[in-house]
């Protein structure tokens, strides 16, 4: 019950503006405020974080909580979130999954859609709760998301397309109690970051995680989902990790995939699925096997240990049972959106080819690049309003890149998503979208250390 009433706060906000921007600085879109149905307050602050009883550390959180408080609204409502920055550094919030039609100013990308919120200041975000589904919010300043500045953003469907008795949100993340910092995988055969074995140059990477968290808990003291036999449980899965792709499965239970980054799909029964940074899947689990069962997440291609939560039946004695997990893994080609994809079919007005790779750029070291260019010294992608645009991406590096486009849905295969994994070793992914939301929109790898070291572009149109 995190639904706030419709309280309106009258009076002045100490909002940040770009009034003092020098004339050659970029102009940001003008924020539009309306009449919100829901109102939330997030205070970005340093506080103690507990991922297990004996593991407190100093983190950066919203309202002292990690994951941050749930923001929830019903499809179509107007949501206002006042963000107060009491961190020692600047911050912003991005509403990952919101289309922000006409609200480019609320996208939370510092230097692109707004000036960053300075310590001691506030910014008021407001947006329409569109589309429905499982989304999340996070800081979009540098590597700060790789602290604890993230939380669930749940938009309830007016027509969910599925029936379920209860729901729970599972936020997957790395345990990284130290200051986020870019490391270089040296290729010297030892002590490297996440790209061990790749060889070659010093590619920027995430520091090694110290474990895997579900809802901010280490596996020794897991989060628990209480169920009753016969329940249909909707699980909202959010990968909030900076770098890790996870595979998820539940002992002795099947997952029926029902939504991809928000939009509904024809239900697909599987045993496991892979979820990359920024992606969300909703699955329905039928509680037909009383006991206390592990919900497992394994980091894919990483040496970090697995995470777990528990599915705990009311009748159970609480002893964890180990069971089998089958081998049917979700494939992108299994997904069929329920909404029509007509707008994305046919020949595009504009096709853009991208290669994703690590580049030897000299200078400060190597970078992650899109078509030979590293952001911010990269050309914006210019498109025209109304166009059907196709991006064809080829991944020339050995590792996955979870690519995310702000402010739009795209069709990939027969699914509608906003983030998609481009597989390593010449993996190819084609996405189609319609340019119907003018503004400056980030397009980037959601592996934060790739985003930060160049694998980012701006998509621009008026
Ligand atoms: Cu969650 Cu720019 O992204
Ligand atoms: Cu990447």
Tab-separated table of C-alpha atoms and ligand atoms in Angstrom:
chain	number	residue	atom	x	y	z
A	1	UNK	CA	0.000	0.000	0.000
A	2	UNK	CA	2.533	2.637	-1.035
A	3	UNK	CA	-0.075	4.608	-2.923
A	4	UNK	CA	0.048	8.200	-1.775
A	5	UNK	CA	-3.093	10.223	-1.674
A	6	UNK	CA	-3.614	13.028	-4.102
A	7	UNK	CA	-2.180	15.659	-1.783
A	8	UNK	CA	-1.116	18.749	-3.581
A	9	UNK	CA	1.645	20.767	-2.118
A	10	UNK	CA	0.970	24.381	-2.868
A	11	UNK	CA	3.698	26.954	-2.783
A	12	UNK	CA	7.179	27.290	-4.069
A	13	UNK	CA	9.680	24.677	-4.895
A	14	UNK	CA	13.335	25.448	-4.838
A	15	UNK	CA	13.705	23.892	-8.238
A	16	UNK	CA	16.878	24.009	-10.211
A	17	UNK	CA	16.823	26.035	-13.351
A	18	UNK	CA	19.328	26.763	-16.011
A	19	UNK	CA	18.917	30.511	-15.537
A	20	UNK	CA	22.565	30.923	-14.800
A	21	UNK	CA	23.698	28.893	-17.782
A	22	UNK	CA	26.061	30.823	-19.963
A	23	UNK	CA	24.737	31.618	-23.454
A	24	UNK	CA	26.813	28.947	-25.149
A	25	UNK	CA	25.462	26.296	-22.810
A	26	UNK	CA	22.769	24.017	-23.926
A	27	UNK	CA	19.140	24.933	-23.413
A	28	UNK	CA	17.008	22.380	-21.698
A	29	UNK	CA	13.380	21.646	-22.513
A	30	UNK	CA	10.884	23.545	-20.375
A	31	UNK	CA	9.287	21.449	-17.583
A	32	UNK	CA	5.474	21.372	-17.782
A	33	UNK	CA	3.487	20.992	-14.586
A	34	UNK	CA	-0.131	19.915	-14.364
A	35	UNK	CA	-2.490	18.567	-11.770
A	36	UNK	CA	-0.990	15.387	-10.302
A	37	UNK	CA	-3.055	12.438	-9.096
A	38	UNK	CA	-0.220	11.028	-7.008
A	39	UNK	CA	2.562	12.711	-5.176
A	40	UNK	CA	5.824	11.310	-3.844
A	41	UNK	CA	8.890	12.723	-2.175
A	42	UNK	CA	12.320	11.189	-2.587
A	43	UNK	CA	15.227	12.387	-0.527
A	44	UNK	CA	18.578	11.284	-1.926
A	45	UNK	CA	20.749	10.862	1.116
A	46	UNK	CA	23.734	9.048	2.571
A	47	UNK	CA	22.606	6.322	4.953
A	48	UNK	CA	23.430	2.964	6.388
A	49	UNK	CA	22.437	0.018	4.224
A	50	UNK	CA	21.875	-3.506	5.572
A	51	UNK	CA	22.047	-6.365	3.104
A	52	UNK	CA	22.319	-8.869	5.964
A	53	UNK	CA	22.382	-8.517	9.736
A	54	UNK	CA	26.144	-8.274	10.007
A	55	UNK	CA	26.783	-6.356	6.839
A	56	UNK	CA	25.967	-2.683	7.331
A	57	UNK	CA	27.789	-0.213	5.122
A	58	UNK	CA	27.431	3.400	4.123
A	59	UNK	CA	25.469	3.850	0.964
A	60	UNK	CA	23.477	6.414	-0.983
A	61	UNK	CA	19.750	5.803	-0.842
A	62	UNK	CA	16.325	7.306	-1.401
A	63	UNK	CA	14.604	7.972	1.928
A	64	UNK	CA	17.131	5.732	3.685
A	65	UNK	CA	15.790	2.654	1.885
A	66	UNK	CA	17.424	0.240	-0.492
A	67	UNK	CA	15.806	-0.587	-2.848
A	68	UNK	CA	14.129	2.812	-2.789
A	69	UNK	CA	10.429	3.193	-1.943
A	70	UNK	CA	7.948	1.857	-4.466
A	71	UNK	CA	6.296	4.463	-6.645
A	72	UNK	CA	2.958	3.192	-7.881
A	73	UNK	CA	0.191	4.686	-9.986
A	74	UNK	CA	-2.580	3.614	-12.298
A	75	UNK	CA	-2.087	3.875	-16.052
A	76	UNK	CA	-2.921	7.375	-17.264
A	77	UNK	CA	-2.552	9.160	-13.941
A	78	UNK	CA	-0.249	12.133	-13.529
A	79	UNK	CA	2.570	11.517	-11.045
A	80	UNK	CA	4.629	14.169	-9.305
A	81	UNK	CA	7.872	13.298	-7.551
A	82	UNK	CA	9.808	15.922	-5.656
A	83	UNK	CA	13.453	14.974	-5.441
A	84	UNK	CA	15.514	16.536	-2.722
A	85	UNK	CA	19.258	16.157	-2.983
A	86	UNK	CA	21.109	15.987	0.311
A	87	UNK	CA	23.990	13.977	-1.130
A	88	UNK	CA	27.445	15.533	-1.281
A	89	UNK	CA	27.249	15.397	-5.096
A	90	UNK	CA	24.777	16.311	-7.805
A	91	UNK	CA	22.038	13.915	-8.843
A	92	UNK	CA	18.980	13.392	-11.116
A	93	UNK	CA	16.349	10.675	-11.564
A	94	UNK	CA	15.476	8.854	-14.762
A	95	UNK	CA	12.079	7.078	-14.951
A	96	UNK	CA	13.155	3.977	-16.818
A	97	UNK	CA	10.247	2.738	-18.918
A	98	UNK	CA	8.104	5.887	-18.921
A	99	UNK	CA	7.429	7.169	-22.429
A	100	UNK	CA	7.226	10.803	-21.226
A	101	UNK	CA	5.154	11.905	-24.168
A	102	UNK	CA	5.692	15.647	-24.401
A	103	UNK	CA	7.747	15.563	-21.201
A	104	UNK	CA	11.351	15.328	-22.423
A	105	UNK	CA	12.221	17.759	-19.590
A	106	UNK	CA	11.381	15.031	-17.054
A	107	UNK	CA	13.786	12.434	-18.437
A	108	UNK	CA	16.485	13.080	-15.852
A	109	UNK	CA	19.557	13.081	-18.057
A	110	UNK	CA	21.951	15.713	-16.685
A	111	UNK	CA	23.303	18.097	-19.289
A	112	UNK	CA	20.777	16.845	-21.842
A	113	UNK	CA	17.271	17.333	-20.448
A	114	UNK	CA	18.046	19.277	-17.282
A	115	UNK	CA	20.846	20.694	-15.184
A	116	UNK	CA	21.835	18.208	-12.492
A	117	UNK	CA	20.262	18.827	-9.083
A	118	UNK	CA	22.986	20.343	-6.923
A	119	UNK	CA	23.468	19.321	-3.293
A	120	UNK	CA	20.881	21.135	-1.175
A	121	UNK	CA	18.485	21.654	-4.085
A	122	UNK	CA	15.245	20.095	-5.297
A	123	UNK	CA	13.750	19.255	-8.648
A	124	UNK	CA	10.104	18.461	-9.246
A	125	UNK	CA	9.466	15.734	-11.788
A	126	UNK	CA	6.024	15.166	-13.223
A	127	UNK	CA	4.909	12.684	-15.831
A	128	UNK	CA	1.989	10.658	-17.124
A	129	UNK	CA	1.921	7.060	-15.919
A	130	UNK	CA	2.353	5.558	-19.405
A	131	UNK	CA	2.802	2.804	-20.296
A	132	UNK	CA	1.524	0.354	-17.701
A	133	UNK	CA	3.891	-2.234	-16.383
A	134	UNK	CA	6.963	-2.942	-14.338
A	135	UNK	CA	9.432	-0.076	-14.518
A	136	UNK	CA	12.023	1.488	-12.254
A	137	UNK	CA	13.691	4.724	-11.408
A	138	UNK	CA	17.354	5.450	-10.894
A	139	UNK	CA	19.956	8.161	-10.745
A	140	UNK	CA	21.344	9.078	-14.148
A	141	UNK	CA	24.474	10.827	-12.942
A	142	UNK	CA	27.610	8.903	-13.717
A	143	UNK	CA	28.048	5.726	-11.777
A	144	UNK	CA	25.785	6.806	-8.925
A	145	UNK	CA	23.190	4.247	-9.913
A	146	UNK	CA	25.799	1.711	-8.908
A	147	UNK	CA	25.176	2.789	-5.370
A	148	UNK	CA	21.682	2.299	-4.008
A	149	UNK	CA	19.893	5.084	-5.878
A	150	UNK	CA	17.165	2.980	-7.484
A	151	UNK	CA	13.656	1.746	-6.844
A	152	UNK	CA	10.549	0.161	-8.428
A	153	UNK	CA	8.070	2.201	-10.476
A	154	UNK	CA	4.907	0.164	-10.931
A	155	UNK	CA	2.133	1.324	-13.245
A	156	UNK	CA	-1.020	-0.737	-12.856
A	157	UNK	CA	-2.835	-1.754	-16.017
A	158	UNK	CA	-6.451	-0.875	-16.533
A	159	UNK	CA	-6.536	-4.210	-18.377
A	160	UNK	CA	-3.709	-6.476	-17.163
A	161	UNK	CA	-4.466	-9.208	-19.762
A	162	UNK	CA	-3.760	-11.800	-17.064
A	163	UNK	CA	-5.285	-12.959	-13.821
A	164	UNK	CA	-3.312	-13.324	-10.633
A	165	UNK	CA	-3.926	-13.488	-6.888
A	166	UNK	CA	-0.876	-11.729	-5.500
A	167	UNK	CA	2.180	-9.948	-6.792
A	168	UNK	CA	5.724	-9.294	-5.673
A	169	UNK	CA	8.573	-7.268	-7.107
A	170	UNK	CA	12.080	-8.705	-7.250
A	171	UNK	CA	14.926	-6.275	-7.794
A	172	UNK	CA	18.191	-7.925	-8.825
A	173	UNK	CA	21.461	-6.157	-8.122
A	174	UNK	CA	25.134	-6.624	-7.423
A	175	UNK	CA	26.491	-6.325	-3.931
A	176	UNK	CA	29.064	-3.578	-4.255
A	177	UNK	CA	29.565	-1.921	-0.889
A	178	UNK	CA	32.474	0.201	-2.070
A	179	UNK	CA	32.657	3.375	-4.115
A	180	UNK	CA	31.802	2.622	-7.776
A	181	UNK	CA	34.874	3.049	-9.929
A	182	UNK	CA	35.826	2.136	-13.444
A	183	UNK	CA	38.340	-0.695	-13.604
A	184	UNK	CA	40.274	-1.898	-16.562
A	185	UNK	CA	40.319	-5.498	-17.587
A	186	UNK	CA	44.012	-5.694	-18.291
A	187	UNK	CA	44.018	-8.973	-20.142
A	188	UNK	CA	47.140	-9.968	-18.219
A	189	UNK	CA	45.614	-13.216	-17.106
A	190	UNK	CA	44.729	-12.318	-13.537
A	191	UNK	CA	43.093	-9.823	-11.257
A	192	UNK	CA	41.009	-8.336	-13.987
A	193	UNK	CA	37.475	-7.053	-13.832
A	194	UNK	CA	34.487	-8.701	-15.462
A	195	UNK	CA	35.999	-9.416	-18.820
A	196	UNK	CA	38.524	-11.977	-17.700
A	197	UNK	CA	39.729	-14.080	-20.561
A	198	UNK	CA	38.936	-11.574	-23.240
A	199	UNK	CA	42.571	-10.622	-23.652
A	200	UNK	CA	43.572	-7.558	-25.534
A	201	UNK	CA	43.555	-3.976	-24.343
A	202	UNK	CA	42.455	-2.372	-21.149
A	203	UNK	CA	38.718	-2.123	-21.575
A	204	UNK	CA	36.822	-0.231	-18.912
A	205	UNK	CA	34.723	-2.477	-16.729
A	206	UNK	CA	32.852	-2.698	-13.427
A	207	UNK	CA	34.676	-3.600	-10.241
A	208	UNK	CA	34.035	-7.215	-9.215
A	209	UNK	CA	30.826	-7.571	-7.208
A	210	UNK	CA	30.948	-9.160	-3.766
A	211	UNK	CA	27.731	-11.082	-4.233
A	212	UNK	CA	24.235	-10.918	-5.649
A	213	UNK	CA	21.244	-9.271	-4.004
A	214	UNK	CA	17.512	-9.777	-4.394
A	215	UNK	CA	15.544	-6.895	-2.906
A	216	UNK	CA	18.672	-5.757	-1.143
A	217	UNK	CA	19.281	-9.053	0.661
A	218	UNK	CA	22.206	-11.459	0.497
A	219	UNK	CA	21.256	-15.149	0.004
A	220	UNK	CA	22.002	-16.033	3.636
A	221	UNK	CA	19.099	-13.838	4.802
A	222	UNK	CA	16.847	-13.840	1.778
A	223	UNK	CA	13.719	-11.871	1.037
A	224	UNK	CA	10.644	-14.115	1.334
A	225	UNK	CA	7.476	-14.197	-0.733
A	226	UNK	CA	4.578	-15.722	1.197
A	227	UNK	CA	2.132	-17.703	-0.904
A	228	UNK	CA	-0.793	-20.026	-0.498
A	229	UNK	CA	-1.197	-23.222	-2.406
A	230	UNK	CA	-3.161	-22.560	-5.570
A	231	UNK	CA	-2.185	-18.885	-5.853
A	232	UNK	CA	-1.179	-17.373	-9.158
A	233	UNK	CA	1.697	-15.068	-8.249
A	234	UNK	CA	2.767	-12.260	-10.518
A	235	UNK	CA	6.490	-11.637	-10.111
A	236	UNK	CA	7.803	-8.340	-11.380
A	237	UNK	CA	11.486	-8.846	-12.216
A	238	UNK	CA	13.773	-5.834	-12.530
A	239	UNK	CA	17.486	-6.099	-13.250
A	240	UNK	CA	18.956	-3.031	-11.571
A	241	UNK	CA	22.546	-4.276	-11.716
A	242	UNK	CA	25.226	-2.071	-13.198
A	243	UNK	CA	26.855	-4.833	-15.169
A	244	UNK	CA	25.505	-8.328	-14.535
A	245	UNK	CA	23.056	-10.237	-16.681
A	246	UNK	CA	21.228	-12.819	-14.586
A	247	UNK	CA	19.466	-16.064	-15.266
A	248	UNK	CA	16.501	-16.667	-12.985
A	249	UNK	CA	14.585	-19.809	-12.094
A	250	UNK	CA	12.592	-21.258	-9.192
A	251	UNK	CA	13.134	-24.794	-7.940
A	252	UNK	CA	10.218	-27.057	-8.877
A	253	UNK	CA	8.189	-24.231	-10.474
A	254	UNK	CA	7.517	-22.997	-13.961
A	255	UNK	CA	7.594	-19.321	-14.984
A	256	UNK	CA	4.986	-18.051	-17.413
A	257	UNK	CA	6.312	-14.911	-19.078
A	258	UNK	CA	3.553	-12.321	-19.489
A	259	UNK	CA	5.156	-8.876	-19.986
A	260	UNK	CA	8.363	-7.487	-21.516
A	261	UNK	CA	9.540	-4.133	-20.121
A	262	UNK	CA	5.843	-3.287	-19.585
A	263	UNK	CA	3.863	-4.462	-22.638
A	264	UNK	CA	1.922	-7.730	-22.453
A	265	UNK	CA	2.886	-10.773	-24.517
A	266	UNK	CA	1.104	-14.032	-25.258
A	267	UNK	CA	1.974	-16.117	-22.171
A	268	UNK	CA	5.101	-18.274	-22.636
A	269	UNK	CA	5.876	-21.072	-20.149
A	270	UNK	CA	9.623	-21.465	-19.476
A	271	UNK	CA	11.908	-22.715	-16.711
A	272	UNK	CA	14.423	-19.865	-16.754
A	273	UNK	CA	15.023	-16.553	-18.448
A	274	UNK	CA	17.946	-14.193	-18.872
A	275	UNK	CA	17.527	-10.581	-17.867
A	276	UNK	CA	20.077	-7.881	-18.664
A	277	UNK	CA	20.712	-4.586	-16.855
A	278	UNK	CA	17.683	-2.308	-17.310
A	279	UNK	CA	15.354	-5.066	-18.553
A	280	UNK	CA	12.133	-6.139	-16.841
A	281	UNK	CA	10.025	-9.249	-17.228
A	282	UNK	CA	6.771	-10.137	-15.525
A	283	UNK	CA	6.131	-13.812	-14.955
A	284	UNK	CA	3.251	-15.666	-13.351
A	285	UNK	CA	4.073	-18.599	-11.087
A	286	UNK	CA	1.430	-21.089	-10.067
A	287	UNK	CA	1.860	-22.190	-6.454
A	288	UNK	CA	1.228	-25.891	-6.838
A	289	UNK	CA	4.038	-27.448	-4.850
A	290	UNK	CA	3.894	-26.675	-1.100
A	291	UNK	CA	7.234	-26.079	0.576
A	292	UNK	CA	9.848	-23.380	0.891
A	293	UNK	CA	11.665	-23.096	-2.422
A	294	UNK	CA	14.634	-21.046	-3.592
A	295	UNK	CA	14.131	-18.383	-6.247
A	296	UNK	CA	17.628	-18.367	-7.754
A	297	UNK	CA	19.507	-15.850	-9.802
A	298	UNK	CA	22.855	-16.684	-11.348
A	299	UNK	CA	25.143	-14.024	-12.754
A	300	UNK	CA	25.785	-15.049	-16.367
A	301	UNK	CA	29.457	-15.189	-17.366
A	302	UNK	CA	30.665	-13.770	-14.070
A	303	UNK	CA	32.443	-15.302	-11.148
A	304	UNK	CA	30.205	-13.679	-8.515
A	305	UNK	CA	28.127	-16.008	-6.359
A	306	UNK	CA	24.404	-16.479	-7.005
A	307	UNK	CA	21.573	-14.685	-5.215
A	308	UNK	CA	18.329	-16.041	-3.904
A	309	UNK	CA	14.967	-15.233	-2.392
A	310	UNK	CA	12.407	-17.742	-1.102
A	311	UNK	CA	8.938	-18.781	-2.181
A	312	UNK	CA	7.381	-19.776	1.144
A	313	UNK	CA	4.036	-21.585	1.243
A	314	UNK	CA	1.779	-20.936	4.201
A	315	UNK	CA	1.609	-24.654	5.056
A	316	UNK	CA	5.366	-25.107	4.926
A	317	UNK	CA	7.575	-25.775	7.966
A	318	UNK	CA	10.087	-23.244	6.630
A	319	UNK	CA	12.827	-25.744	5.786
A	320	UNK	CA	14.205	-24.929	2.384
A	321	UNK	CA	13.690	-27.686	-0.148
A	322	UNK	CA	15.950	-28.040	-3.132
A	323	UNK	CA	14.261	-29.078	-6.338
A	324	UNK	CA	14.941	-29.308	-10.004
A	325	UNK	CA	14.791	-26.489	-12.555
A	326	UNK	CA	14.087	-27.514	-16.135
A	327	UNK	CA	16.037	-26.413	-19.165
A	328	UNK	CA	13.540	-24.399	-21.214
A	329	UNK	CA	15.122	-20.939	-21.395
A	330	UNK	CA	13.156	-17.996	-22.771
A	331	UNK	CA	14.258	-16.915	-26.259
A	332	UNK	CA	13.515	-13.510	-27.752
A	333	UNK	CA	11.758	-15.311	-30.610
A	334	UNK	CA	9.262	-16.847	-28.144
A	335	UNK	CA	7.754	-13.423	-27.472
A	336	UNK	CA	4.632	-12.126	-29.201
A	337	UNK	CA	3.261	-8.771	-28.166
A	338	UNK	CA	-0.479	-8.559	-27.571
A	339	UNK	CA	-0.606	-4.983	-28.895
A	340	UNK	CA	-0.466	-4.577	-32.646
A	341	UNK	CA	2.981	-4.042	-34.123
A	342	UNK	CA	1.576	-2.614	-37.374
A	343	UNK	CA	3.167	0.779	-36.739
A	344	UNK	CA	6.596	-0.880	-36.749
A	345	UNK	CA	6.179	-3.141	-39.755
A	346	UNK	CA	6.888	-2.376	-43.367
A	347	UNK	CA	9.928	-0.600	-44.733
A	348	UNK	CA	11.417	2.004	-42.413
A	349	UNK	CA	11.888	5.633	-43.462
A	350	UNK	CA	15.392	5.568	-42.044
A	351	UNK	CA	17.756	2.714	-41.250
A	352	UNK	CA	20.880	3.248	-39.192
A	353	UNK	CA	23.571	0.611	-38.775
A	354	UNK	CA	25.635	0.554	-35.623
A	355	UNK	CA	28.582	-1.491	-34.559
A	356	UNK	CA	29.106	-1.887	-30.845
A	357	UNK	CA	32.681	-2.483	-29.825
A	358	UNK	CA	35.597	-1.679	-27.618
A	359	UNK	CA	37.921	0.811	-29.243
A	360	UNK	CA	41.549	1.719	-28.776
A	361	UNK	CA	41.123	5.437	-28.646
A	362	UNK	CA	44.510	6.257	-27.186
A	363	UNK	CA	44.796	9.054	-24.674
A	364	UNK	CA	43.253	8.081	-21.380
A	365	UNK	CA	42.814	4.510	-22.408
A	366	UNK	CA	40.292	2.487	-24.234
A	367	UNK	CA	36.604	3.131	-24.488
A	368	UNK	CA	33.351	1.490	-25.390
A	369	UNK	CA	32.123	2.889	-28.648
A	370	UNK	CA	29.188	3.007	-31.019
A	371	UNK	CA	30.378	3.187	-34.601
A	372	UNK	CA	33.849	4.305	-33.670
A	373	UNK	CA	32.677	7.216	-31.528
A	374	UNK	CA	32.683	7.616	-27.775
A	375	UNK	CA	30.162	9.896	-26.064
A	376	UNK	CA	30.229	12.816	-25.349
A	377	UNK	CA	32.431	13.396	-28.424
A	378	UNK	CA	29.957	11.583	-30.623
A	379	UNK	CA	27.552	12.837	-33.276
A	380	UNK	CA	23.924	12.935	-32.233
A	381	UNK	CA	21.589	10.705	-34.211
A	382	UNK	CA	19.331	13.069	-36.140
A	383	UNK	CA	15.905	11.787	-37.125
A	384	UNK	CA	12.635	13.462	-38.152
A	385	UNK	CA	9.340	13.476	-36.356
A	386	UNK	CA	6.926	10.900	-37.734
A	387	UNK	CA	9.569	8.618	-39.193
A	388	UNK	CA	9.653	4.892	-38.744
A	389	UNK	CA	13.278	4.378	-37.720
A	390	UNK	CA	15.256	1.146	-37.727
A	391	UNK	CA	18.492	0.586	-35.788
A	392	UNK	CA	20.542	-2.435	-36.818
A	393	UNK	CA	23.140	-3.243	-34.211
A	394	UNK	CA	26.060	-5.632	-34.562
A	395	UNK	CA	28.147	-6.461	-31.513
A	396	UNK	CA	31.813	-6.876	-32.384
A	397	UNK	CA	32.841	-7.445	-28.798
A	398	UNK	CA	32.673	-10.757	-26.935
A	399	UNK	CA	30.268	-9.527	-24.257
A	400	UNK	CA	26.588	-8.591	-24.145
A	401	UNK	CA	25.430	-5.011	-24.456
A	402	UNK	CA	21.951	-4.294	-23.047
A	403	UNK	CA	20.938	-1.337	-25.237
A	404	UNK	CA	18.269	1.069	-23.977
A	405	UNK	CA	16.409	3.834	-25.808
A	406	UNK	CA	14.759	6.538	-23.708
A	407	UNK	CA	11.272	7.890	-24.438
A	408	UNK	CA	10.165	5.164	-26.887
A	409	UNK	CA	9.122	1.581	-27.206
A	410	UNK	CA	10.692	-0.407	-29.956
A	411	UNK	CA	9.663	-3.556	-31.713
A	412	UNK	CA	12.273	-6.296	-31.542
A	413	UNK	CA	11.173	-9.483	-33.213
A	414	UNK	CA	7.494	-9.663	-32.280
A	415	UNK	CA	7.951	-8.073	-28.843
A	416	UNK	CA	7.751	-4.489	-27.630
A	417	UNK	CA	10.555	-3.439	-25.312
A	418	UNK	CA	12.732	-0.507	-24.272
A	419	UNK	CA	15.932	-2.407	-23.448
A	420	UNK	CA	17.371	-5.387	-25.294
A	421	UNK	CA	20.503	-7.498	-24.978
A	422	UNK	CA	22.700	-7.498	-28.072
A	423	UNK	CA	24.576	-10.807	-27.700
A	424	UNK	CA	28.379	-10.898	-27.898
A	425	UNK	CA	30.513	-12.314	-30.718
A	426	UNK	CA	28.801	-10.663	-33.694
A	427	UNK	CA	25.322	-10.861	-32.209
A	428	UNK	CA	22.825	-8.833	-34.239
A	429	UNK	CA	19.666	-7.122	-33.053
A	430	UNK	CA	17.329	-4.920	-35.087
A	431	UNK	CA	14.895	-2.555	-33.422
A	432	UNK	CA	12.139	-0.454	-34.989
A	433	UNK	CA	10.502	2.583	-33.457
A	434	UNK	CA	8.305	5.457	-34.463
A	435	UNK	CA	9.567	8.992	-33.874
A	436	UNK	CA	6.493	10.472	-32.240
A	437	UNK	CA	7.965	12.028	-29.101
A	438	UNK	CA	10.248	14.922	-30.062
A	439	UNK	CA	13.180	15.735	-27.817
A	440	UNK	CA	16.709	14.714	-26.932
A	441	UNK	CA	16.721	11.059	-25.916
A	442	UNK	CA	19.585	8.972	-24.637
A	443	UNK	CA	20.394	5.721	-26.418
A	444	UNK	CA	22.981	3.746	-24.511
A	445	UNK	CA	24.308	0.505	-23.161
A	446	UNK	CA	22.792	-0.069	-19.720
A	447	UNK	CA	26.006	-1.670	-18.528
A	448	UNK	CA	26.820	1.497	-16.628
A	449	UNK	CA	30.547	1.235	-17.055
A	450	UNK	CA	30.065	0.987	-20.809
A	451	UNK	CA	27.619	3.894	-20.803
A	452	UNK	CA	30.018	6.006	-18.770
A	453	UNK	CA	32.988	5.240	-20.971
A	454	UNK	CA	31.390	6.107	-24.274
A	455	UNK	CA	28.706	3.633	-25.359
A	456	UNK	CA	26.046	6.323	-25.539
A	457	UNK	CA	24.427	8.539	-28.193
A	458	UNK	CA	21.727	11.149	-28.230
A	459	UNK	CA	18.768	10.685	-30.541
A	460	UNK	CA	17.548	14.166	-31.471
A	461	UNK	CA	14.452	15.484	-33.209
A	462	UNK	CA	12.074	18.387	-32.931
B	1	LIG	CU1	17.773	3.085	-17.073
B	1	LIG	CU2	19.462	5.889	-19.496
B	1	LIG	O1	18.628	4.484	-18.301
B	2	LIG	CU1	27.738	-2.572	-23.015
